[in-house]
mmCIF file of C-alpha atoms in Angstrom:
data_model
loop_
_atom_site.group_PDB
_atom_site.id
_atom_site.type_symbol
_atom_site.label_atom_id
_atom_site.label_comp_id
_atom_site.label_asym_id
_atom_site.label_seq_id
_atom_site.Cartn_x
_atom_site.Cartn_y
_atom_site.Cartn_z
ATOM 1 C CA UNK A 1 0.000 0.000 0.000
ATOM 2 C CA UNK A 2 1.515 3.411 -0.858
ATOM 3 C CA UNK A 3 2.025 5.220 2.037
ATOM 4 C CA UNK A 4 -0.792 8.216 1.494
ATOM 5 C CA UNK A 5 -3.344 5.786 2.641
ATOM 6 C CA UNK A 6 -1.957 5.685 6.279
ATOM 7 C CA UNK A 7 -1.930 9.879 6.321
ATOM 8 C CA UNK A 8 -4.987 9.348 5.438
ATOM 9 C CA UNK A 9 -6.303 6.980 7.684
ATOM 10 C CA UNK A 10 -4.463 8.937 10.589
ATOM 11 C CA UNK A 11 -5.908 12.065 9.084
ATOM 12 C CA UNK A 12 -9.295 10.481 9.664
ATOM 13 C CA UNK A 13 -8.216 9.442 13.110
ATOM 14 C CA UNK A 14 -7.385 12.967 13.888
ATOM 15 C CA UNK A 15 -10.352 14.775 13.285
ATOM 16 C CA UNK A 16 -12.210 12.136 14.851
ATOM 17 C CA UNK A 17 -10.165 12.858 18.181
ATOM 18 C CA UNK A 18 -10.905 16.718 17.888
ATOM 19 C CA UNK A 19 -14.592 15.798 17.515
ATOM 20 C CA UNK A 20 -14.802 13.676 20.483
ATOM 21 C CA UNK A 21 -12.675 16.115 22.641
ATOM 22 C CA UNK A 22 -15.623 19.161 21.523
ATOM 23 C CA UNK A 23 -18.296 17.456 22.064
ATOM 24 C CA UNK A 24 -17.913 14.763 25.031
ATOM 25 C CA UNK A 25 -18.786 16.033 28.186
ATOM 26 C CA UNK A 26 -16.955 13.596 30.575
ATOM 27 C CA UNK A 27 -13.016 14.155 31.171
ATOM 28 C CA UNK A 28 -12.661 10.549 30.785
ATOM 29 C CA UNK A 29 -13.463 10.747 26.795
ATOM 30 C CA UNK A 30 -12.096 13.298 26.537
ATOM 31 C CA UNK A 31 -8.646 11.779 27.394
ATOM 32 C CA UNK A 32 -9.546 8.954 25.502
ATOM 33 C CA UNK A 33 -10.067 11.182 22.825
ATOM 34 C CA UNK A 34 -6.698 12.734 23.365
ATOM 35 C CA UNK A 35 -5.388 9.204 23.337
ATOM 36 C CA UNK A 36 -6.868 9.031 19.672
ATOM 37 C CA UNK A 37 -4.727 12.109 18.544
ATOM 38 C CA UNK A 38 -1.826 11.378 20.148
ATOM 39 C CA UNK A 39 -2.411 7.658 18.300
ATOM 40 C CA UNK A 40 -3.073 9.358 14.889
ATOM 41 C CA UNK A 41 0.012 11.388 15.079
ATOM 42 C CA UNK A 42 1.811 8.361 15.848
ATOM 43 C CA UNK A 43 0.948 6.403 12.782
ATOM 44 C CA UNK A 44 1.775 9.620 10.847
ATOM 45 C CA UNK A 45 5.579 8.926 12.211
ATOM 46 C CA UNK A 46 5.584 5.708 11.843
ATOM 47 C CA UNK A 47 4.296 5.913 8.283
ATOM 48 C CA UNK A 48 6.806 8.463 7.675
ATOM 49 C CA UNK A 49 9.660 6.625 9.099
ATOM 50 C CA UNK A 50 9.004 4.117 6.465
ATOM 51 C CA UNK A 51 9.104 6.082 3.968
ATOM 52 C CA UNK A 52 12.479 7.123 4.431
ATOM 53 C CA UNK A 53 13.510 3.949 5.452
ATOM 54 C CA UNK A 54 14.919 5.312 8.811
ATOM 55 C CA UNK A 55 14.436 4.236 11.871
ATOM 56 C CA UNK A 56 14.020 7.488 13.687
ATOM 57 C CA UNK A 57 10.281 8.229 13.179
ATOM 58 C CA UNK A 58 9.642 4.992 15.271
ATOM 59 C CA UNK A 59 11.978 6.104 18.205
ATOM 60 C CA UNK A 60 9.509 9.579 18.397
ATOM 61 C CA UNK A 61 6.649 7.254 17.925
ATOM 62 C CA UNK A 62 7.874 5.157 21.346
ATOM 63 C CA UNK A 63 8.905 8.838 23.295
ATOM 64 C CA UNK A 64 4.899 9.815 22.531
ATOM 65 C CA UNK A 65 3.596 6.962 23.548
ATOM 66 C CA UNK A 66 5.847 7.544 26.885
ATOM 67 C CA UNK A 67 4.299 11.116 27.033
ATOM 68 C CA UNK A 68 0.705 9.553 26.720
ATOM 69 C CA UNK A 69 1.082 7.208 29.101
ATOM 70 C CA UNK A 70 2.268 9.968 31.687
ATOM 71 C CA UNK A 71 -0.240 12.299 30.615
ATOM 72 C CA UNK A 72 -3.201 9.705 30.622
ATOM 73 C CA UNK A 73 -1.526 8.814 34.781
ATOM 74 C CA UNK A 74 -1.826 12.275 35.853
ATOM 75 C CA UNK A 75 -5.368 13.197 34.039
ATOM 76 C CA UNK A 76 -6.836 9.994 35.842
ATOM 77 C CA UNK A 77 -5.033 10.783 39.104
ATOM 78 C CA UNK A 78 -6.963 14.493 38.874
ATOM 79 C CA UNK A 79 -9.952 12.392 38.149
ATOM 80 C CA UNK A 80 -9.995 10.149 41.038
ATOM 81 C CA UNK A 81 -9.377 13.311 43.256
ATOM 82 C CA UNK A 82 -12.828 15.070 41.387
ATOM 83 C CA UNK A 83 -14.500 12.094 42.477
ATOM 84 C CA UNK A 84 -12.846 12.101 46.004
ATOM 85 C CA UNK A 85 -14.270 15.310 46.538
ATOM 86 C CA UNK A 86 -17.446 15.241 45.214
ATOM 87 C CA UNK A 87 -16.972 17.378 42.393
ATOM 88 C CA UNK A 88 -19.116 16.644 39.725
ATOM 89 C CA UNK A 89 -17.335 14.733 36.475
ATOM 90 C CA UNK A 90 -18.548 16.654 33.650
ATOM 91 C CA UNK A 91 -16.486 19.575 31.875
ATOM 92 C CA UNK A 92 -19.415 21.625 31.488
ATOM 93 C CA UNK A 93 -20.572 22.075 35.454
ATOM 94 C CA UNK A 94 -16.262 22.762 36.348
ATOM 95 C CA UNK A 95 -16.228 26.345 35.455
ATOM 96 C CA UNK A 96 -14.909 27.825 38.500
ATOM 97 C CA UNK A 97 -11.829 29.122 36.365
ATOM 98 C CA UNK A 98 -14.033 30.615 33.884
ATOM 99 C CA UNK A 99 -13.685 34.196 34.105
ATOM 100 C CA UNK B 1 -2.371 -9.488 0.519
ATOM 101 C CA UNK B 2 -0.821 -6.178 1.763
ATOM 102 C CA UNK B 3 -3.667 -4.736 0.617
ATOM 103 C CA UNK B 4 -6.365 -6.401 1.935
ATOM 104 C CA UNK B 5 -4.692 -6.780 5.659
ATOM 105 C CA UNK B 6 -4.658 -2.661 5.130
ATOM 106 C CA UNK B 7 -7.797 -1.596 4.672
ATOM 107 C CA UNK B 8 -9.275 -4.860 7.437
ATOM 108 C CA UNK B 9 -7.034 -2.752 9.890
ATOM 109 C CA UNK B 10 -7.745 0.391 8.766
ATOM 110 C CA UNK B 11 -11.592 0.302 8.830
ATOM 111 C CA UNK B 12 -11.104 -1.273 12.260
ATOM 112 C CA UNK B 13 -8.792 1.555 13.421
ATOM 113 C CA UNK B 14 -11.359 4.135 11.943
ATOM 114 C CA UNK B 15 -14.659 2.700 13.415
ATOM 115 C CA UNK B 16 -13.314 1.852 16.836
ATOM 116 C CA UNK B 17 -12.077 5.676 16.745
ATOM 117 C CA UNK B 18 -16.008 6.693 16.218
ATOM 118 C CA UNK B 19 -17.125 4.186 18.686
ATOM 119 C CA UNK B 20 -15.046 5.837 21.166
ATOM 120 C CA UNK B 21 -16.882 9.174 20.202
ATOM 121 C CA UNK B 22 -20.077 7.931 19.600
ATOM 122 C CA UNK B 23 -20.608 5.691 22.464
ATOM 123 C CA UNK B 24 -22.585 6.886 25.310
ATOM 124 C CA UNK B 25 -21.617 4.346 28.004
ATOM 125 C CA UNK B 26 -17.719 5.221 29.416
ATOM 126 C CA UNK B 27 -17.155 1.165 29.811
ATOM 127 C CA UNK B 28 -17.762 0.681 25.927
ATOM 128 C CA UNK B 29 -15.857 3.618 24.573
ATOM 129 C CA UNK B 30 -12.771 2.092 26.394
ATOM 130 C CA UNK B 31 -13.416 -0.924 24.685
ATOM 131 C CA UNK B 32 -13.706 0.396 21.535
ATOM 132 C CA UNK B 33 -10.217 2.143 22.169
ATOM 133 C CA UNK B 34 -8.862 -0.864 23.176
ATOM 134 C CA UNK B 35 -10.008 -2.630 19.645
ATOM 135 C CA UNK B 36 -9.086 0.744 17.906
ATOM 136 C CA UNK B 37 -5.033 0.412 19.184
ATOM 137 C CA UNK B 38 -5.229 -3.267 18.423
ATOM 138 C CA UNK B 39 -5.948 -2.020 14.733
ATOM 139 C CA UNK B 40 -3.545 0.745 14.899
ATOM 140 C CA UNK B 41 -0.730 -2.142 16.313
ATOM 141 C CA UNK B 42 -1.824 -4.563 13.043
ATOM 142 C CA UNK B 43 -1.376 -1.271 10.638
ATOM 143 C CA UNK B 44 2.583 -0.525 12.404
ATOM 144 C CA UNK B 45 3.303 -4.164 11.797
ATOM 145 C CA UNK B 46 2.657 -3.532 8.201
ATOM 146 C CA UNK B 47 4.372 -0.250 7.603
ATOM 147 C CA UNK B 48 7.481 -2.312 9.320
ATOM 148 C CA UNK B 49 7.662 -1.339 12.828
ATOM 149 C CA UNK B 50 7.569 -4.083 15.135
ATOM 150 C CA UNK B 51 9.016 -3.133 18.174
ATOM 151 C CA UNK B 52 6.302 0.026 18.068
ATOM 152 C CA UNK B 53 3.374 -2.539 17.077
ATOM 153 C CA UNK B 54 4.479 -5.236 20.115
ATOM 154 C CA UNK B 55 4.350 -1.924 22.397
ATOM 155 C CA UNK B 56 1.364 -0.352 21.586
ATOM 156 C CA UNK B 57 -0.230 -3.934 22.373
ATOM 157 C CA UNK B 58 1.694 -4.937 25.293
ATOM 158 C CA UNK B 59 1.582 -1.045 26.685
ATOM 159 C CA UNK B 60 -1.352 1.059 25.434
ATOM 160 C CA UNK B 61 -3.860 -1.457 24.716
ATOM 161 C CA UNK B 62 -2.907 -3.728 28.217
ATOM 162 C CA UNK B 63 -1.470 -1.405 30.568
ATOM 163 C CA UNK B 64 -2.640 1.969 30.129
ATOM 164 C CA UNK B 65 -6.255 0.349 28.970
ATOM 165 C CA UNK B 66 -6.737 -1.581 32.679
ATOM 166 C CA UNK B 67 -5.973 2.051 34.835
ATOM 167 C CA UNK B 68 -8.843 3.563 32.594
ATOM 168 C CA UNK B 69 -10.988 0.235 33.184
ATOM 169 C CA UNK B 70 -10.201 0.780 36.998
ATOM 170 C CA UNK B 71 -10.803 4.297 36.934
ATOM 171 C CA UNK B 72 -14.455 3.860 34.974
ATOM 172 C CA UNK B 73 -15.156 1.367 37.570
ATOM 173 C CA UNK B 74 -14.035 3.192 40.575
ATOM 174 C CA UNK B 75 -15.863 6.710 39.326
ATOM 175 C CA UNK B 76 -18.883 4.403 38.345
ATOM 176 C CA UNK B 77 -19.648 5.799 34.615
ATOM 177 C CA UNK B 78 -22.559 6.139 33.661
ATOM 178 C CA UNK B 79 -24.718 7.063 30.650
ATOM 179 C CA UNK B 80 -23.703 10.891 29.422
ATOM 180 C CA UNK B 81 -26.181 13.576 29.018
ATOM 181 C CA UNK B 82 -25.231 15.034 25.707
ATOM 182 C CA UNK B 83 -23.941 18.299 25.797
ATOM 183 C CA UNK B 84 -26.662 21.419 25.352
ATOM 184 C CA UNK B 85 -24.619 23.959 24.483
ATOM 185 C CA UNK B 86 -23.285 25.191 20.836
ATOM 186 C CA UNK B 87 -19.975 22.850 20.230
ATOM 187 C CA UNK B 88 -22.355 19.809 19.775
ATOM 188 C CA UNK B 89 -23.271 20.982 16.155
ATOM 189 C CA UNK B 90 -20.162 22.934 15.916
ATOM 190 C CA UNK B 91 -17.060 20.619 16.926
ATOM 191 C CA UNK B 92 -18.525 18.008 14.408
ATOM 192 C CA UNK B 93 -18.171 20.106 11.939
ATOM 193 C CA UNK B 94 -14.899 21.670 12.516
ATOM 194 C CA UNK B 95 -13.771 18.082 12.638
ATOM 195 C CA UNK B 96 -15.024 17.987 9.002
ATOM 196 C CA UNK B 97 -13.133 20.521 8.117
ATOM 197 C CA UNK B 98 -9.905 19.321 9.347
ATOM 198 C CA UNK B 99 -10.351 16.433 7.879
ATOM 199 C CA UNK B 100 -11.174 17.798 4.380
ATOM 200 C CA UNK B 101 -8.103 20.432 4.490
ATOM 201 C CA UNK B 102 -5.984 17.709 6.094
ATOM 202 C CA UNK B 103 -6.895 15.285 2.559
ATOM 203 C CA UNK B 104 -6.407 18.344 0.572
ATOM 204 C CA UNK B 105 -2.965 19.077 2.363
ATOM 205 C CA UNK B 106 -1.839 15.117 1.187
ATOM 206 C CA UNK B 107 -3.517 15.112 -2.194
ATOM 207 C CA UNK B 108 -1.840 18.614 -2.955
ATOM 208 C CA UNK B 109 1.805 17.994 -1.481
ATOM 209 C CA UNK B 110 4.539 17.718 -3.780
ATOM 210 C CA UNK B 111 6.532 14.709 -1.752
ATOM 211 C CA UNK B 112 6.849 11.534 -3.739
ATOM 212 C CA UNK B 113 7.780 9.221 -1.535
ATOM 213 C CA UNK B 114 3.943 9.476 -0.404
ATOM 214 C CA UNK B 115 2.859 7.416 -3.525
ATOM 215 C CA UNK B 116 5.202 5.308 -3.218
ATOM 216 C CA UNK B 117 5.695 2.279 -0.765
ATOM 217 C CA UNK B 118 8.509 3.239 1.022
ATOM 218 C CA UNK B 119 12.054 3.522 0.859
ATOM 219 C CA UNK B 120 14.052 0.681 0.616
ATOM 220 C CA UNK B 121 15.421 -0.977 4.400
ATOM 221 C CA UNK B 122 17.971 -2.621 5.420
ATOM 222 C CA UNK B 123 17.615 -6.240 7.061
ATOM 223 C CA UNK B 124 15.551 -6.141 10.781
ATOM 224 C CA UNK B 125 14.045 -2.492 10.279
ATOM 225 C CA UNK B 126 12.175 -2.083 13.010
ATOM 226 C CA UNK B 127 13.212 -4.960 15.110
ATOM 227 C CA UNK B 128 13.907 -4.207 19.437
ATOM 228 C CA UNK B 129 17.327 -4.550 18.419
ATOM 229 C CA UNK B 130 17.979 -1.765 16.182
ATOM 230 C CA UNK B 131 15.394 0.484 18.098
ATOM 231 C CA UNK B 132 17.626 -0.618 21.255
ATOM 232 C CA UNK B 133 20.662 0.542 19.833
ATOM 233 C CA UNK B 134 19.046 3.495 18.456
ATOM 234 C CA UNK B 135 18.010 4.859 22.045
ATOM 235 C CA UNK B 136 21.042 4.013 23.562
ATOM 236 C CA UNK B 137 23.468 5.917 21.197
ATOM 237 C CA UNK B 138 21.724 8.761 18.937
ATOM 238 C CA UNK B 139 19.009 8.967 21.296
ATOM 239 C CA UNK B 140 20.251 8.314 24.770
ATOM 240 C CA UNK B 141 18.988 12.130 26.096
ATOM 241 C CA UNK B 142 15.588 11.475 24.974
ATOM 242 C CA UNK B 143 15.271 8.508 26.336
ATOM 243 C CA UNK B 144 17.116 9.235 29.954
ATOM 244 C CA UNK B 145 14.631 12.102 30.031
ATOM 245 C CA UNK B 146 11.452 9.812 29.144
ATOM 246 C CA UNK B 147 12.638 7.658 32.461
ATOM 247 C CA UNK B 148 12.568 10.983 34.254
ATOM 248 C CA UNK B 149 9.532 11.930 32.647
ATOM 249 C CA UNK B 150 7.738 8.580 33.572
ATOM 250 C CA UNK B 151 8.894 8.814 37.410
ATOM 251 C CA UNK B 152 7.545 12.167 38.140
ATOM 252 C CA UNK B 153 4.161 11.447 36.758
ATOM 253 C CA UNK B 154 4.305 8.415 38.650
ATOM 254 C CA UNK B 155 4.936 10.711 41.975
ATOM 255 C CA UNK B 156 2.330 13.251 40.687
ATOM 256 C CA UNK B 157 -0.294 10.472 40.527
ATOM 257 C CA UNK B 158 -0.064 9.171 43.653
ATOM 258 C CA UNK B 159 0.504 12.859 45.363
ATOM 259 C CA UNK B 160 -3.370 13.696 43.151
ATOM 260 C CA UNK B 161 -5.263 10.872 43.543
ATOM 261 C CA UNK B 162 -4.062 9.860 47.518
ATOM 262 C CA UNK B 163 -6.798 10.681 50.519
ATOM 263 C CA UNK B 164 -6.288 13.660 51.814
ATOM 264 C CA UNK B 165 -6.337 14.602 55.758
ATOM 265 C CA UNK B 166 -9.080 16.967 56.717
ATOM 266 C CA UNK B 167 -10.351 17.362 53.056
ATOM 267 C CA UNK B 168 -12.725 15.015 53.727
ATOM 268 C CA UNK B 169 -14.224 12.997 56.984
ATOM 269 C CA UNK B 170 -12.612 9.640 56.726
ATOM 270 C CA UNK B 171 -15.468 7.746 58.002
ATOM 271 C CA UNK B 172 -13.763 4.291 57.901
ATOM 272 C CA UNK B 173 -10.627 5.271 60.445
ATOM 273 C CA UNK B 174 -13.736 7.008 62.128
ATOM 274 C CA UNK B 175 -15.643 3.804 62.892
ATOM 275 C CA UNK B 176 -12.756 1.746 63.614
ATOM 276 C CA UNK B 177 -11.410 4.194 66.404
ATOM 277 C CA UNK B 178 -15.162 5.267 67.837
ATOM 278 C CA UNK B 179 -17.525 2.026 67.159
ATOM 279 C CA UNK B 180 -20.766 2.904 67.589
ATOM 280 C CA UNK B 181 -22.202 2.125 71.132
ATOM 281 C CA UNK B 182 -25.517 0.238 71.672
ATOM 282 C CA UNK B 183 -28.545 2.844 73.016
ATOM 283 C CA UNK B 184 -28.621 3.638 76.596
ATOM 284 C CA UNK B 185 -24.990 2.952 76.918
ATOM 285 C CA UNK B 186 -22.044 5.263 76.678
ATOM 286 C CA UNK B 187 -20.154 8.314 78.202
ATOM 287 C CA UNK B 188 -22.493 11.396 79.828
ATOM 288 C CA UNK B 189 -20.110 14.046 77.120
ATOM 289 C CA UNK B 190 -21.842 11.601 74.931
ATOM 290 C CA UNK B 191 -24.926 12.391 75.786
ATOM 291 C CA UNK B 192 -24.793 16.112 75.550
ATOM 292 C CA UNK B 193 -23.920 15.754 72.055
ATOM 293 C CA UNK B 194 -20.246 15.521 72.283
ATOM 294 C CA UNK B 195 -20.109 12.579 69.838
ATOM 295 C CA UNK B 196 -16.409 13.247 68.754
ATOM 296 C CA UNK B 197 -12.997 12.163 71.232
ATOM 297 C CA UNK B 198 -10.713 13.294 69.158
ATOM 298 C CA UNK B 199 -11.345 17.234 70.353
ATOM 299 C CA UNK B 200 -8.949 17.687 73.136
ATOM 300 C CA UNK B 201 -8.554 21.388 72.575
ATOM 301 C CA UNK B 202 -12.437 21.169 73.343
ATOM 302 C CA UNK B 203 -11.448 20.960 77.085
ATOM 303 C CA UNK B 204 -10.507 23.677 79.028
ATOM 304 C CA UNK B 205 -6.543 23.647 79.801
ATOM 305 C CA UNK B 206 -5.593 22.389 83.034
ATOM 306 C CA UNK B 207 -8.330 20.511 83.806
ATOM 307 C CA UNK B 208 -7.964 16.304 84.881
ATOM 308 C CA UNK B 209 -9.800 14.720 82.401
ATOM 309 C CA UNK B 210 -12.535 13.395 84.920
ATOM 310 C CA UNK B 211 -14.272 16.424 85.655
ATOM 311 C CA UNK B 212 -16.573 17.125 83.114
ATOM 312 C CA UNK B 213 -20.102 18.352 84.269
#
């Protein structure tokens, strides 16, 4: 397969991400939306990396999927603590920081 | 072959992507991420990465999948209430658009190496080995600084999600220090509504302990 089809597919994968992260509600999507960007990007480097023939695209690929896993620890952790306190989980009610 | 394996992976990677969207239960759309990096490993195994492809699987769709399984479980999640406010019609269709100007961006680029299948590799592209040797020369600062990385998200994790002292009552610790008595039993401070022991600064200074009126 020539390698346009996989932009394209992680194109797809992409938008799909922004979409989710607009219109879901609970912080939990959301990050799993983010986890669907951060995905897409990485088949982008990967596809890349082939096409080149280098092996360099795949060593970002790995240091992003380090950066999601740390980012996806850390949004759960705040999470959990929402819960703890009784916040309510829902992006739309958490506006104390809107001005 | 190639083909065919593609566009299998491809339409998995793409639908599990909406499910994840679309899906109003929490529990399902991590499912559907989990089958959506499963697709997304078969599609790096083509395009010649297997050390990437055996992590995403062994990392992202097992590790990182079972803390957002735990997490659902623990929060309890439930069915959404779709949002009411104007990014419900909008974000879909800004996602359109960046779709459509992304697939105008590849159509209209002047690389070639997009149409064509790749460069030419050299003998175990892709393989732990040369990825190994690849982080531990060119790319040993990256990768020292990914460790780093790692352990202070680790730290910030627990530091976030740990119970907190006076945040909240801890009504656990609570019973297990002051059990509930049976009625008509107990202390007369007790009685006069003075449920709590751990209060000394309730008590005047000075004063022995057994003189309470």
């Amino acid at each position: 397969m020539a390698i346009g089809w996989y932009l394209v597919v992680s194109a797809l994968i992409f938008a799909i991400g922004v979409a989710g992260v607009l219109v879901r509600r609970s912080p939990l999507v959301i990050l799993l939306c983010l986890e669907l960007m951060l995905n897409a990007a990485n088949l982008a480097l990967v596809a890349f990396s082939r096409m080149w023939g280098g092996e360099d695209g795949q060593v970002f690929a790995l240091i992003v999927m380090v950066v999601a896993a740390c980012e996806v620890t850390v949004g759960l952790g705040l999470i959990v603590a929402m819960y703890r306190r009784g916040l309510p989980i829902d992006v739309d009610d958490l506006r104390e920081l809107q001005g | 072959m190639s083909a065919v394996l593609f566009f299998i992976a491809a339409i998995g990677a793409v639908s599990g992507a909406i499910g994840v969207v679309m899906l109003r239960n929490q529990f399902y759309s991590v499912l559907a991420l989990v089958f959506h990096l499963v697709s997304l490993a078969a599609l790096f195994l083509l395009l010649r990465a297997e050390f990437v492809a055996a992590a995403q699987v062994i990392v992202y769709a097992g590790a990182v999948m079972v803390l957002y399984v735990f997490v659902v479980a623990y929060v309890g999640g439930g069915e959404e209430i779709s949002s009411r406010s104007g990014l419900r019609i909008i974000g879909p269709l800004l996602a359109i658009a960046l779709a459509i100007e992304l697939c105008v961006a590849m159509l209209g680029t002047a690389l070639k190496g997009i149409s064509g299948k790749g460069a030419p590799y050299v003998p175990g592209f892709g393989t732990p080995e040369h990825i190994g040797k690849l982080f531990l020369t060119t790319y040993l600062f990256p990768f020292e600084v990914a460790s780093l990385l790692l352990l202070v998200a680790a730290i910030g994790a627990i530091v976030l999600a740990r119970r907190r002292r006076g945040l909240e009552p801890d009504q656990e610790l609570e019973a297990r220090y002051h059990p509930p008595r049976p009625s008509w039993t107990g202390t007369m401070a007790e009685a006069g509504g003075m449920t709590h022991f751990d209060e000394p600064e309730a008590r005047p200074e000075g004063e022995p302990v057994g003189s309470q009126h």
